[in-house]
XYZ file of C-alpha atoms in Angstrom:
741
model
C 0.876 -19.346 -40.021
C 3.708 -17.296 -38.340
C 5.388 -14.046 -39.787
C 8.613 -16.083 -40.944
C 5.717 -17.614 -43.426
C 4.867 -14.603 -44.814
C 6.114 -13.775 -48.412
C 6.072 -10.213 -49.557
C 3.176 -9.714 -51.845
C 1.719 -13.341 -50.603
C -2.691 -12.103 -50.094
C -3.239 -12.539 -46.366
C -6.988 -12.937 -44.879
C -7.960 -11.421 -41.783
C -10.944 -13.556 -40.195
C -12.574 -10.741 -37.258
C -14.368 -12.574 -35.160
C -16.844 -11.957 -32.117
C -18.679 -14.472 -30.823
C -17.600 -17.927 -29.877
C -19.210 -20.245 -32.163
C -18.818 -21.992 -35.646
C -19.340 -19.600 -38.177
C -16.037 -17.842 -38.147
C -14.786 -22.019 -38.828
C -16.697 -22.608 -41.446
C -15.812 -18.805 -42.903
C -12.039 -20.362 -42.746
C -12.368 -23.385 -44.692
C -14.370 -21.959 -47.583
C -11.539 -19.676 -48.180
C -8.946 -22.522 -47.394
C -11.318 -24.273 -50.611
C -11.186 -21.657 -53.308
C -7.539 -19.954 -52.140
C -5.439 -22.783 -50.742
C -2.155 -20.811 -50.521
C -3.285 -17.451 -49.366
C -2.177 -17.275 -45.259
C -5.391 -17.128 -42.997
C -5.684 -15.811 -39.497
C -8.107 -14.477 -37.590
C -8.751 -11.692 -34.696
C -10.703 -11.635 -31.504
C -13.339 -9.167 -31.076
C -14.356 -10.334 -27.872
C -13.298 -10.891 -24.045
C -9.845 -11.211 -23.500
C -10.415 -13.198 -20.813
C -12.540 -15.880 -22.873
C -10.920 -15.372 -26.129
C -11.642 -19.201 -27.563
C -9.038 -21.857 -30.131
C -8.775 -19.472 -32.969
C -10.615 -20.953 -35.794
C -10.228 -24.605 -36.782
C -6.206 -24.189 -40.362
C -5.244 -20.626 -38.292
C -3.986 -18.996 -35.733
C -4.829 -15.779 -33.558
C -2.817 -12.551 -34.989
C -0.432 -11.130 -32.659
C -1.558 -7.837 -32.693
C -5.122 -7.415 -30.908
C -6.666 -4.250 -29.365
C -5.648 -2.997 -26.444
C -7.769 -3.523 -23.372
C -9.081 0.230 -22.951
C -10.327 0.601 -26.958
C -12.307 -2.554 -26.614
C -13.993 0.049 -24.047
C -13.679 2.836 -25.815
C -15.280 1.881 -29.445
C -18.705 1.303 -30.172
C -20.207 -2.497 -29.567
C -20.905 -2.510 -33.421
C -17.508 -1.283 -34.126
C -15.428 -3.931 -31.971
C -15.127 -6.933 -34.990
C -13.247 -3.691 -36.931
C -11.106 -2.497 -34.249
C -9.585 -6.225 -34.274
C -10.396 -6.891 -37.901
C -8.184 -3.282 -38.412
C -5.427 -3.805 -35.776
C -4.424 -7.644 -37.336
C -4.205 -5.909 -40.816
C -2.403 -2.610 -39.964
C 0.422 -5.077 -38.641
C 0.199 -6.329 -41.474
C 0.527 -4.052 -43.996
C 3.462 -2.731 -41.678
C 5.216 -5.379 -41.121
C 5.135 -7.180 -43.821
C 3.379 -4.999 -47.102
C 1.176 -7.515 -47.938
C -2.446 -7.212 -49.261
C -4.605 -7.929 -46.919
C -8.714 -8.887 -46.586
C -10.351 -8.780 -43.911
C -13.202 -10.551 -43.448
C -16.280 -9.665 -41.148
C -16.739 -13.413 -39.415
C -21.048 -14.417 -39.621
C -21.922 -11.708 -41.848
C -20.099 -12.846 -45.484
C -20.054 -16.028 -46.512
C -17.891 -17.687 -49.342
C -18.675 -20.155 -52.049
C -16.452 -19.546 -54.561
C -13.488 -17.357 -55.573
C -12.266 -13.745 -54.183
C -9.559 -12.824 -56.562
C -11.092 -9.944 -57.458
C -11.055 -8.357 -54.104
C -6.812 -8.435 -54.208
C -5.042 -4.922 -53.991
C -3.165 -4.642 -57.196
C 0.135 -3.050 -56.242
C -1.596 0.691 -56.796
C -5.136 -0.256 -54.863
C -5.292 1.341 -51.021
C -8.625 0.458 -50.613
C -10.871 -2.268 -52.179
C -14.714 -1.810 -51.622
C -17.223 -3.729 -52.893
C -20.669 -1.451 -53.385
C -23.903 -1.782 -51.884
C -25.562 -0.144 -55.118
C -24.265 -0.582 -58.879
C -25.878 2.355 -61.405
C -29.573 3.247 -60.955
C -31.004 1.758 -57.617
C -33.950 -0.853 -58.555
C -37.451 -0.500 -56.837
C -35.870 2.297 -54.935
C -33.737 0.473 -53.344
C -31.160 1.053 -51.294
C -32.633 5.208 -51.093
C -30.465 8.456 -50.649
C -31.226 7.813 -46.557
C -30.293 4.509 -46.171
C -26.821 4.907 -48.039
C -26.203 7.922 -46.106
C -26.636 5.999 -43.150
C -25.632 2.738 -43.782
C -22.989 3.745 -46.463
C -22.421 3.206 -49.873
C -20.335 0.324 -49.866
C -20.328 -2.916 -47.665
C -18.582 -3.179 -44.053
C -18.655 -6.423 -44.402
C -15.580 -7.177 -46.722
C -12.712 -4.370 -47.292
C -9.183 -5.158 -49.299
C -6.497 -3.192 -48.374
C -3.214 -2.935 -50.448
C 0.209 -2.237 -49.504
C 0.071 1.550 -49.075
C -3.252 1.822 -47.163
C -1.122 2.091 -44.122
C -2.498 5.881 -43.418
C -5.965 4.738 -43.872
C -5.857 2.247 -41.449
C -4.822 3.853 -38.857
C -7.382 6.816 -39.605
C -10.055 3.910 -39.083
C -8.619 3.134 -36.497
C -8.965 6.669 -34.434
C -11.855 6.878 -35.322
C -13.337 3.601 -34.310
C -11.907 5.015 -30.591
C -12.846 8.152 -30.450
C -16.522 7.602 -30.392
C -18.786 8.995 -32.765
C -22.176 8.907 -34.316
C -21.073 7.903 -37.400
C -21.548 4.523 -38.625
C -18.139 2.004 -39.314
C -19.852 2.515 -43.292
C -20.284 6.210 -43.817
C -16.537 6.225 -42.069
C -15.574 4.028 -44.841
C -17.136 6.085 -47.326
C -14.672 8.724 -46.062
C -12.192 6.593 -45.854
C -12.336 6.177 -49.953
C -12.355 9.843 -50.741
C -9.725 10.601 -48.499
C -7.153 7.453 -49.704
C -8.282 6.568 -52.416
C -10.732 3.000 -53.786
C -11.148 0.532 -56.257
C -14.553 -0.572 -56.534
C -14.918 -4.248 -57.142
C -17.765 -4.550 -59.444
C -17.441 -8.422 -60.358
C -20.946 -9.426 -60.419
C -19.874 -12.887 -58.380
C -19.676 -11.030 -55.045
C -22.296 -8.922 -55.432
C -25.156 -11.208 -53.321
C -26.516 -9.403 -50.477
C -29.425 -7.759 -49.254
C -29.170 -4.330 -51.292
C -28.477 -6.457 -54.704
C -28.248 -10.040 -55.860
C -27.391 -9.590 -60.249
C -29.447 -12.642 -61.840
C -27.889 -14.765 -63.670
C -24.773 -14.813 -62.213
C -22.712 -17.727 -59.657
C -22.333 -16.205 -56.506
C -18.896 -16.079 -54.921
C -19.745 -14.139 -52.251
C -22.891 -13.258 -49.944
C -22.784 -10.220 -47.751
C -25.584 -10.604 -45.220
C -24.785 -9.410 -41.834
C -28.050 -9.611 -40.929
C -29.184 -12.856 -42.048
C -32.783 -15.358 -40.429
C -32.768 -18.395 -41.424
C -35.433 -19.125 -39.548
C -39.085 -18.796 -40.906
C -39.256 -17.554 -44.220
C -35.294 -17.069 -45.116
C -34.757 -13.186 -44.955
C -31.295 -12.017 -46.134
C -31.855 -8.677 -43.908
C -34.051 -9.814 -40.165
C -33.802 -5.776 -40.159
C -35.884 -4.321 -42.704
C -39.383 -3.655 -42.331
C -42.166 -4.602 -44.674
C -41.026 -6.684 -48.156
C -38.039 -7.177 -48.623
C -35.181 -5.746 -51.139
C -34.006 -8.875 -52.454
C -36.527 -11.834 -52.064
C -34.988 -15.579 -51.686
C -38.053 -17.370 -53.358
C -35.862 -18.332 -56.089
C -34.569 -21.732 -56.397
C -30.971 -20.798 -57.000
C -30.866 -17.804 -54.687
C -31.869 -20.007 -51.869
C -30.116 -23.000 -52.855
C -26.742 -20.625 -52.568
C -27.957 -19.268 -49.391
C -28.510 -22.500 -47.902
C -25.317 -23.839 -49.268
C -23.467 -21.148 -47.250
C -25.858 -21.018 -44.140
C -22.600 -21.937 -41.930
C -21.377 -19.009 -42.665
C -23.546 -16.915 -41.506
C -24.763 -15.694 -38.369
C -26.816 -12.481 -36.287
C -24.962 -13.395 -33.207
C -22.501 -11.328 -31.361
C -21.615 -12.082 -27.771
C -22.016 -9.159 -25.679
C -19.121 -7.812 -24.248
C -18.945 -7.275 -20.184
C -16.269 -5.847 -17.669
C -15.163 -8.618 -15.344
C -18.511 -8.898 -12.968
C -20.712 -8.214 -15.829
C -20.494 -4.874 -15.983
C -22.182 -3.757 -19.445
C -20.057 -1.334 -20.937
C -22.794 1.839 -21.551
C -22.376 5.164 -22.717
C -20.579 6.364 -20.028
C -18.047 4.160 -19.736
C -16.756 4.534 -23.303
C -16.654 8.260 -23.044
C -14.619 8.142 -19.680
C -12.619 5.599 -21.513
C -12.187 7.656 -24.385
C -11.266 10.936 -22.469
C -8.627 8.576 -20.740
C -5.161 9.151 -22.748
C -3.337 6.450 -23.864
C -3.238 2.654 -22.989
C -2.115 2.501 -19.522
C -5.917 1.166 -18.202
C -6.649 -2.384 -18.918
C -10.078 -3.625 -17.919
C -9.741 -7.435 -17.877
C -5.867 -7.998 -17.281
C -6.441 -5.350 -13.673
C -9.937 -5.397 -13.222
C -9.829 -4.570 -9.792
C -7.630 -1.596 -10.262
C -9.578 -0.518 -13.748
C -12.655 -0.417 -10.945
C -11.889 1.300 -8.641
C -10.983 4.214 -11.269
C -14.360 3.920 -12.805
C -16.166 4.126 -9.097
C -13.957 7.639 -8.725
C -15.111 8.611 -12.209
C -18.561 7.041 -13.042
C -20.895 8.959 -11.454
C -19.548 12.454 -12.186
C -19.965 11.627 -15.592
C -23.438 10.457 -15.103
C -23.863 13.552 -14.090
C -22.530 15.317 -17.030
C -24.314 13.308 -19.214
C -28.382 13.578 -17.937
C -29.687 16.770 -17.820
C -32.094 15.468 -15.881
C -30.046 14.352 -13.239
C -28.657 17.820 -13.834
C -31.833 19.566 -13.077
C -32.579 17.571 -9.980
C -29.034 17.571 -8.025
C -27.540 20.793 -9.790
C -24.018 20.640 -11.503
C -20.260 21.995 -10.593
C -19.911 23.642 -7.346
C -23.790 23.290 -7.241
C -24.246 19.687 -6.890
C -26.234 18.486 -3.459
C -23.787 15.837 -2.738
C -25.685 14.052 -0.377
C -28.907 13.916 -2.828
C -27.237 12.261 -5.708
C -25.536 10.084 -3.338
C -28.320 8.911 -2.067
C -29.759 8.182 -5.746
C -26.565 6.405 -7.032
C -27.307 3.792 -4.591
C -30.176 3.014 -6.038
C -29.053 3.560 -9.601
C -27.778 -0.003 -10.897
C -31.231 -1.823 -8.787
C -33.333 0.399 -11.215
C -30.741 -0.821 -13.884
C -29.912 2.989 -14.603
C -26.394 2.611 -14.216
C -23.761 -0.600 -14.434
C -23.986 -2.648 -11.278
C -20.912 -2.942 -9.260
C -19.971 0.680 -9.765
C -19.883 1.945 -5.818
C -21.115 4.779 -5.229
C -19.753 4.573 -1.800
C -17.094 6.695 -2.419
C -19.415 9.850 -4.271
C -18.696 12.703 -1.641
C -16.392 14.684 -3.946
C -15.262 14.645 -7.449
C -12.081 13.143 -6.360
C -11.268 10.459 -4.300
C -11.831 11.186 -0.971
C -8.034 11.294 0.989
C -7.662 9.237 4.662
C -6.172 11.295 7.470
C -3.662 10.112 9.597
C -2.187 12.736 11.369
C -2.121 16.231 11.918
C 2.121 16.281 12.752
C 4.021 19.724 12.881
C 7.573 17.785 12.025
C 6.297 17.793 8.102
C 4.722 18.986 4.803
C 1.615 17.579 2.640
C 2.171 18.538 -0.571
C -0.398 18.284 -3.113
C 0.032 19.176 -6.575
C -0.912 17.510 -10.302
C 1.545 15.379 -9.521
C 1.000 12.531 -12.009
C -0.066 14.382 -14.671
C 1.685 16.407 -17.841
C 1.617 19.632 -16.162
C 4.050 22.373 -15.757
C 2.362 22.877 -12.204
C 2.118 18.955 -12.223
C 6.003 19.134 -12.782
C 6.727 21.765 -10.155
C 5.158 19.807 -7.233
C 7.112 16.274 -8.032
C 10.285 19.237 -7.681
C 9.317 19.809 -4.063
C 8.658 16.079 -3.457
C 11.980 15.323 -4.367
C 13.531 18.459 -2.651
C 11.724 17.051 0.187
C 12.872 13.262 -0.367
C 16.473 13.976 -0.501
C 16.361 16.432 1.883
C 15.343 13.826 4.608
C 12.123 16.550 5.120
C 8.770 14.170 6.345
C 6.439 14.640 4.228
C 3.021 13.049 2.131
C 2.268 13.068 -1.234
C -0.696 13.464 -3.159
C -2.229 13.672 -6.610
C -5.154 16.066 -7.446
C -7.308 14.906 -9.612
C -9.779 17.467 -10.583
C -7.559 18.633 -13.902
C -7.985 17.440 -18.049
C -4.062 17.383 -18.523
C -3.155 13.907 -19.310
C -1.735 10.920 -16.850
C 2.072 10.726 -17.329
C 3.302 7.475 -18.765
C 5.150 6.527 -15.500
C 3.426 8.279 -12.263
C 4.915 8.774 -9.147
C 4.021 6.462 -6.003
C 0.989 8.927 -4.294
C 0.407 8.480 -0.752
C -3.026 9.825 -0.895
C -3.645 10.297 2.484
C -2.957 13.772 5.066
C -0.611 13.351 7.818
C 0.595 17.049 8.661
C -1.147 19.905 9.854
C 1.126 22.239 7.109
C -0.172 21.811 3.291
C 1.642 23.211 0.594
C -0.911 23.185 -2.325
C 0.847 23.647 -5.911
C -2.591 24.113 -7.469
C -3.084 28.038 -8.895
C -5.038 30.163 -6.847
C -7.871 29.759 -9.567
C -8.271 26.243 -8.440
C -7.737 26.634 -4.693
C -12.040 26.730 -4.569
C -11.783 23.889 -6.542
C -9.667 22.311 -4.240
C -11.146 22.897 -1.119
C -14.767 21.683 -1.945
C -13.131 18.480 -2.792
C -10.659 18.245 0.074
C -11.918 19.842 2.736
C -9.616 17.486 5.503
C -6.599 19.978 4.260
C -8.012 22.683 5.715
C -10.299 24.481 9.144
C -8.835 24.753 12.607
C -4.972 23.237 13.423
C -4.418 23.586 9.903
C -2.460 25.725 7.275
C -2.541 25.917 3.958
C 0.559 27.596 1.348
C -0.108 27.859 -2.154
C 3.033 27.564 -4.959
C 1.302 29.636 -7.416
C 1.959 30.657 -10.702
C 0.334 34.127 -12.500
C 2.821 35.275 -15.856
C 1.369 39.612 -15.829
C 3.120 42.353 -13.225
C -0.376 42.346 -11.368
C -3.447 39.853 -10.142
C -5.990 42.549 -10.816
C -8.547 42.082 -12.942
C -6.862 37.638 -13.604
C -9.437 35.741 -12.937
C -10.913 34.910 -9.251
C -8.259 33.606 -6.691
C -9.731 32.360 -3.517
C -7.089 34.098 -1.222
C -9.006 33.242 2.108
C -7.973 28.973 1.641
C -4.305 29.957 2.364
C -2.183 31.582 4.880
C 0.801 32.226 2.992
C 1.688 32.532 -0.674
C 4.929 31.179 -2.157
C 6.648 32.284 -5.538
C 9.349 31.012 -8.064
C 10.393 33.942 -8.833
C 10.585 37.492 -7.256
C 8.174 38.923 -10.566
C 5.809 36.957 -9.604
C 6.202 37.353 -5.566
C 5.237 41.422 -6.062
C 2.014 40.422 -8.521
C 0.735 37.630 -6.088
C 1.975 40.493 -2.992
C -1.774 42.811 -4.027
C -3.429 39.705 -2.535
C -2.688 41.023 0.669
C -1.461 37.480 2.242
C 1.952 36.937 2.937
C 4.230 36.611 0.574
C 7.652 34.613 0.280
C 9.731 33.828 -2.553
C 10.456 30.300 -2.763
C 12.510 29.636 -5.493
C 12.292 26.246 -7.529
C 15.457 24.564 -8.309
C 15.557 24.252 -11.887
C 17.391 20.718 -12.226
C 19.665 19.469 -15.176
C 17.135 18.053 -18.349
C 17.246 15.125 -19.590
C 17.435 14.504 -23.039
C 16.861 11.764 -25.473
C 19.770 11.126 -27.920
C 17.704 11.077 -30.894
C 20.503 12.695 -33.610
C 18.849 16.435 -35.000
C 18.673 14.965 -38.957
C 15.613 12.688 -36.831
C 13.595 16.189 -36.423
C 11.812 16.876 -40.073
C 12.347 21.127 -39.827
C 15.846 19.694 -38.958
C 16.734 17.439 -41.315
C 18.064 19.113 -44.033
C 19.644 21.915 -42.308
C 23.748 21.118 -42.124
C 25.338 23.093 -41.313
C 22.945 26.412 -41.344
C 22.720 28.499 -38.367
C 19.061 27.649 -36.484
C 16.969 30.048 -34.563
C 14.118 28.446 -32.999
C 10.545 29.119 -30.613
C 8.924 27.210 -28.629
C 5.256 27.747 -27.622
C 1.833 26.284 -26.774
C -0.564 28.189 -28.124
C -3.109 27.311 -25.082
C -0.488 29.436 -23.381
C -1.798 32.676 -25.155
C 0.200 32.728 -28.472
C 0.108 36.811 -28.422
C 2.198 36.541 -24.850
C 4.642 33.953 -26.346
C 4.776 36.388 -29.112
C 6.271 34.124 -32.201
C 5.465 36.823 -34.706
C 7.717 39.523 -33.182
C 10.694 36.072 -33.841
C 9.716 36.304 -37.026
C 10.118 39.965 -37.402
C 13.373 39.898 -36.418
C 14.629 36.888 -38.651
C 13.200 38.692 -41.707
C 14.815 41.797 -40.550
C 17.909 40.610 -39.601
C 18.916 38.154 -42.965
C 17.082 38.611 -46.753
C 15.261 34.823 -47.735
C 17.881 31.780 -48.133
C 21.031 33.922 -46.681
C 21.483 31.218 -44.885
C 20.154 31.050 -40.877
C 16.796 29.569 -40.508
C 13.908 30.094 -37.962
C 11.675 26.734 -36.371
C 8.931 27.765 -34.634
C 7.840 24.684 -32.546
C 4.243 24.563 -31.448
C 1.743 22.269 -29.996
C -1.844 22.207 -29.889
C -2.485 24.486 -33.591
C -5.283 22.411 -33.713
C -7.117 24.234 -30.524
C -5.867 27.427 -31.036
C -6.060 27.742 -34.942
C -6.856 31.098 -35.714
C -3.929 32.265 -33.643
C -1.826 29.023 -35.477
C -3.549 30.323 -39.249
C -2.003 33.685 -38.549
C 1.320 32.425 -37.255
C 1.896 30.442 -41.018
C 0.245 33.424 -42.483
C 3.509 35.414 -41.845
C 6.319 32.598 -42.372
C 4.574 31.783 -45.903
C 6.510 34.174 -47.783
C 10.084 33.193 -46.371
C 11.265 29.699 -47.492
C 13.553 29.776 -44.411
C 11.119 30.192 -41.848
C 9.430 26.714 -41.239
C 6.018 26.502 -38.309
C 6.059 22.478 -37.110
C 3.183 21.936 -35.256
C 4.007 18.450 -32.929
C 3.784 16.579 -29.868
C 7.020 14.882 -28.547
C 7.600 13.262 -25.884
C 9.592 15.367 -23.002
C 12.760 13.622 -23.874
C 12.094 14.323 -27.536
C 11.418 17.944 -26.674
C 14.121 18.493 -24.762
C 16.688 17.319 -27.277
C 15.264 19.228 -29.906
C 15.688 22.666 -28.181
C 19.272 21.150 -27.591
C 20.055 21.436 -31.162
C 19.059 24.319 -32.105
C 22.000 26.678 -32.514
C 20.078 29.561 -30.340
C 16.469 29.695 -29.028
C 14.336 32.623 -29.081
C 12.090 34.195 -26.752
C 10.480 38.062 -27.783
C 7.786 37.189 -24.879
C 5.604 39.975 -23.617
C 5.975 37.976 -19.990
C 6.988 35.147 -17.885
C 5.949 34.120 -15.270
C 9.139 31.588 -14.642
C 10.137 30.987 -17.881
C 11.386 27.092 -17.964
C 11.936 26.690 -21.403
C 15.094 29.096 -21.202
C 16.152 27.376 -18.417
C 16.306 23.620 -20.421
C 17.890 25.419 -24.041
C 20.567 27.188 -20.671
C 21.409 24.153 -19.108
C 21.980 22.318 -22.698
C 24.342 25.208 -23.604
C 22.602 26.854 -26.271
C 22.310 30.559 -26.433
C 18.955 32.353 -25.947
C 17.992 35.709 -27.122
C 15.241 36.387 -24.597
C 12.996 39.644 -23.326
C 14.762 41.694 -20.488
C 11.669 41.403 -18.651
C 9.472 39.302 -15.974
C 10.339 36.433 -13.668
C 13.271 34.809 -16.709
C 15.754 38.099 -14.939
C 15.732 35.653 -11.567
C 18.127 33.151 -13.492
C 19.291 35.211 -16.307
C 21.807 38.424 -16.965
C 23.260 39.896 -20.193
C 26.960 37.779 -19.328
C 24.787 34.147 -19.473
C 22.074 35.535 -22.538
C 21.130 37.711 -25.139
C 18.534 40.669 -23.709
C 16.539 42.189 -25.864
C 15.201 45.723 -24.543
C 11.551 46.691 -24.455
C 8.945 48.673 -23.398
C 5.973 48.061 -21.331
C 3.247 48.408 -23.070
C -0.634 48.055 -22.535
C -2.218 44.081 -22.804
C -5.528 45.234 -24.757
C -7.498 42.925 -27.123
C -4.227 40.862 -27.431
C -4.702 38.988 -24.011
C -7.789 37.900 -25.156
C -9.645 35.396 -22.613
C -7.058 34.629 -20.313
C -5.405 38.709 -19.416
C -6.720 41.644 -18.834
C -7.126 44.955 -21.281
C -5.790 47.077 -18.693
C -2.849 45.045 -17.487
C 0.407 45.708 -18.942
C 3.214 43.732 -20.759
C 6.382 43.887 -22.357
C 6.758 44.664 -25.832
C 10.244 43.692 -27.189
C 12.504 45.860 -29.482
C 12.204 43.934 -32.924
C 15.402 46.043 -34.222
C 17.903 45.260 -31.113
C 16.239 41.353 -31.593
C 17.615 41.177 -35.378
C 21.073 42.914 -34.316
C 21.064 40.010 -31.932
C 20.301 37.738 -34.077
C 23.378 39.127 -36.343
C 25.616 39.039 -34.278
C 25.373 35.270 -33.159
C 26.051 34.304 -37.083
C 28.318 37.424 -37.890
C 30.701 36.813 -34.369
C 30.631 32.564 -34.572
C 32.807 32.174 -31.238
C 30.068 34.271 -29.578
C 27.135 31.513 -29.556
C 30.148 29.120 -27.356
C 30.784 32.000 -25.170
C 26.935 32.807 -23.701
C 26.199 29.464 -24.010
C 29.247 27.961 -21.752
C 28.347 31.136 -18.592
C 24.634 29.823 -19.077
C 25.510 26.483 -18.375
C 27.750 27.538 -15.440
C 25.202 30.002 -14.222
C 22.604 26.900 -14.437
C 24.430 25.255 -12.019
C 24.830 28.035 -10.083
C 21.472 28.939 -10.299
C 20.487 25.074 -9.406
C 23.044 24.573 -6.236
C 21.508 28.013 -4.673
C 18.049 28.263 -5.268
C 17.661 24.372 -4.311
C 19.745 25.809 -0.798
C 16.764 28.369 -0.233
C 13.825 25.870 -0.882
C 15.130 23.412 1.349
C 15.617 26.348 4.128
C 12.640 27.183 3.847
C 10.900 23.840 3.541
C 13.144 22.807 6.567
C 11.344 25.431 8.469
C 7.985 24.031 7.732
C 8.927 20.814 8.809
C 9.976 22.085 12.147
C 6.701 23.428 12.706
C 6.726 27.256 11.442
C 3.072 28.350 11.170
C 2.250 29.483 7.792
C 1.110 33.753 7.956
C 3.383 34.772 10.392
C 6.112 35.450 7.636
C 7.740 38.717 6.688
C 6.543 39.843 2.644
C 10.205 39.334 1.068
C 8.048 39.935 -2.568
C 10.714 43.145 -2.910
């Protein structure tokens, strides 16, 4: 049945299948007999490349689980992953009520009308027990583990999209909670109707006496020997089939019941164990395709599997060490024999197990070019710096090799750039912050050593490095800095420092309309001030509370202007986020919006603001400020730190400040004895007021900002190309003149 045959309000049935036998076909026939007008389709939960023909009378659902999600879900959850994926498209596309039946676990012998969700239903479930459990069955512990409702059949109403999505997210996120228990929680969160029709109650948990049986729920049925509805129960069964009517009912539908569940393995017979599932869950998105791109996935797995196994096994950690103290050679020797001892899946090659990151091939030691190493394929600010430098090298025609460094938790880019992954030149520019340089040397010693030089392109937010995280200064011969502010701080290390400005290119924004963003949807012609920050970048440093204080001082409630504070990672820094929400709670014209946006949409959001406000305590660079300036958005910013390299009083509204001790506000990130700025709330409020009261001011500052960025980009590009050309011509780092001042 195709989507064109579907009619709004028509009942649809999804039969979820995970074994290539005739059980599903028997279930389809039974449903078709009882309900010839219903639409039936099937969803496959097994190996994507071994999918059999669809059960007779159906077609496979067009929406299937992503291959990597099949690796993320537990074995017992895969069938619901398939069923829910198909159900989601039915509810989303057609708003039809849908019933998901698990093939092999459920048998139909009569009409299922009582399971059909009404217009107001979200979930329709069958309780395992109605009233007081008889003879102690089921007891509380069993209900707590397995759930209080059947996990073999669920009805989803037209309004169930949120519930289905929530259930799917839980299946791929991984936990020790059974699907039945998760379904219990879903009924509480999203609403449910319990189907207590006695004809649909036959199961190993209960079987109403004297009732016709329309549905039997028996996921662990065993036909051999004395017939048991549940072969997993030790001792006397809860529901005995030593009853003529019950036995006849079960025998009449036995062809629909089967405990079989085909094991899912990766190509080559690799079993999906807990370590593989954990790695799959850590990987963002759906770019990995374990079956369609088997070799690529196996290569990816081989690079990570052994270290993840070590991380999860206390016995191995005790034997071989952890983190930087791992005895790599001893662990590698153990790994070679692990598969043969059934301690790891076959065909995951331990041969490259020398570092937590892939080995780099050394192809030369030329002095006419540069290796660039960094988080080039990751969503990371430092990664973006590395990609910019690679682009500048390519445009300038300077020989180079691009190396993507993998020791990071940042997610992969949707479209990562091609990287050479080999060491061709004697000089390396490492776009890896100073506190990670020791790891880089440990992971890739081939970049270091006699005849080779390393330059660190580093970032830091304060005016001093004293008291900050430990930095492996001995790994570099020279430090490059994107701003004069950071260069002065890095000079404390005693290593030659150069200011190497980073060309801040024109941002590429999406064309998403202003009213598409939730907090801007009803802004109409009101002047909107915006603040953007990542809580993981230290909330106190970004100082959104200062922006709220300035806004509330400048404008009375609902006077006209709006303040939107756009954050990310509020859940990970929930204390700081709650403090922010509390500060904004009494003002209806202040909105706090925590949401992850694609980069192009994030830039579009900034571009739709009437002014960007940054009352920061300190910035190493301030990339978001430069992006706003490129887009003609006037910026109100603290007159302090790295942002002063690309803005002045003609191109921005700069806020006066005084230096104060960081103190407790630095938290885990910054030393209390360091200093940073305390921007003037009074001055910031006056500047906000000016932008609203002087309509021409915003346009004038915005145009000047754009012009400044165009000029700055040309100048910084020329300066960086000159420095890179010098390196490419054989300059030896370490002989640089300290130009941090």
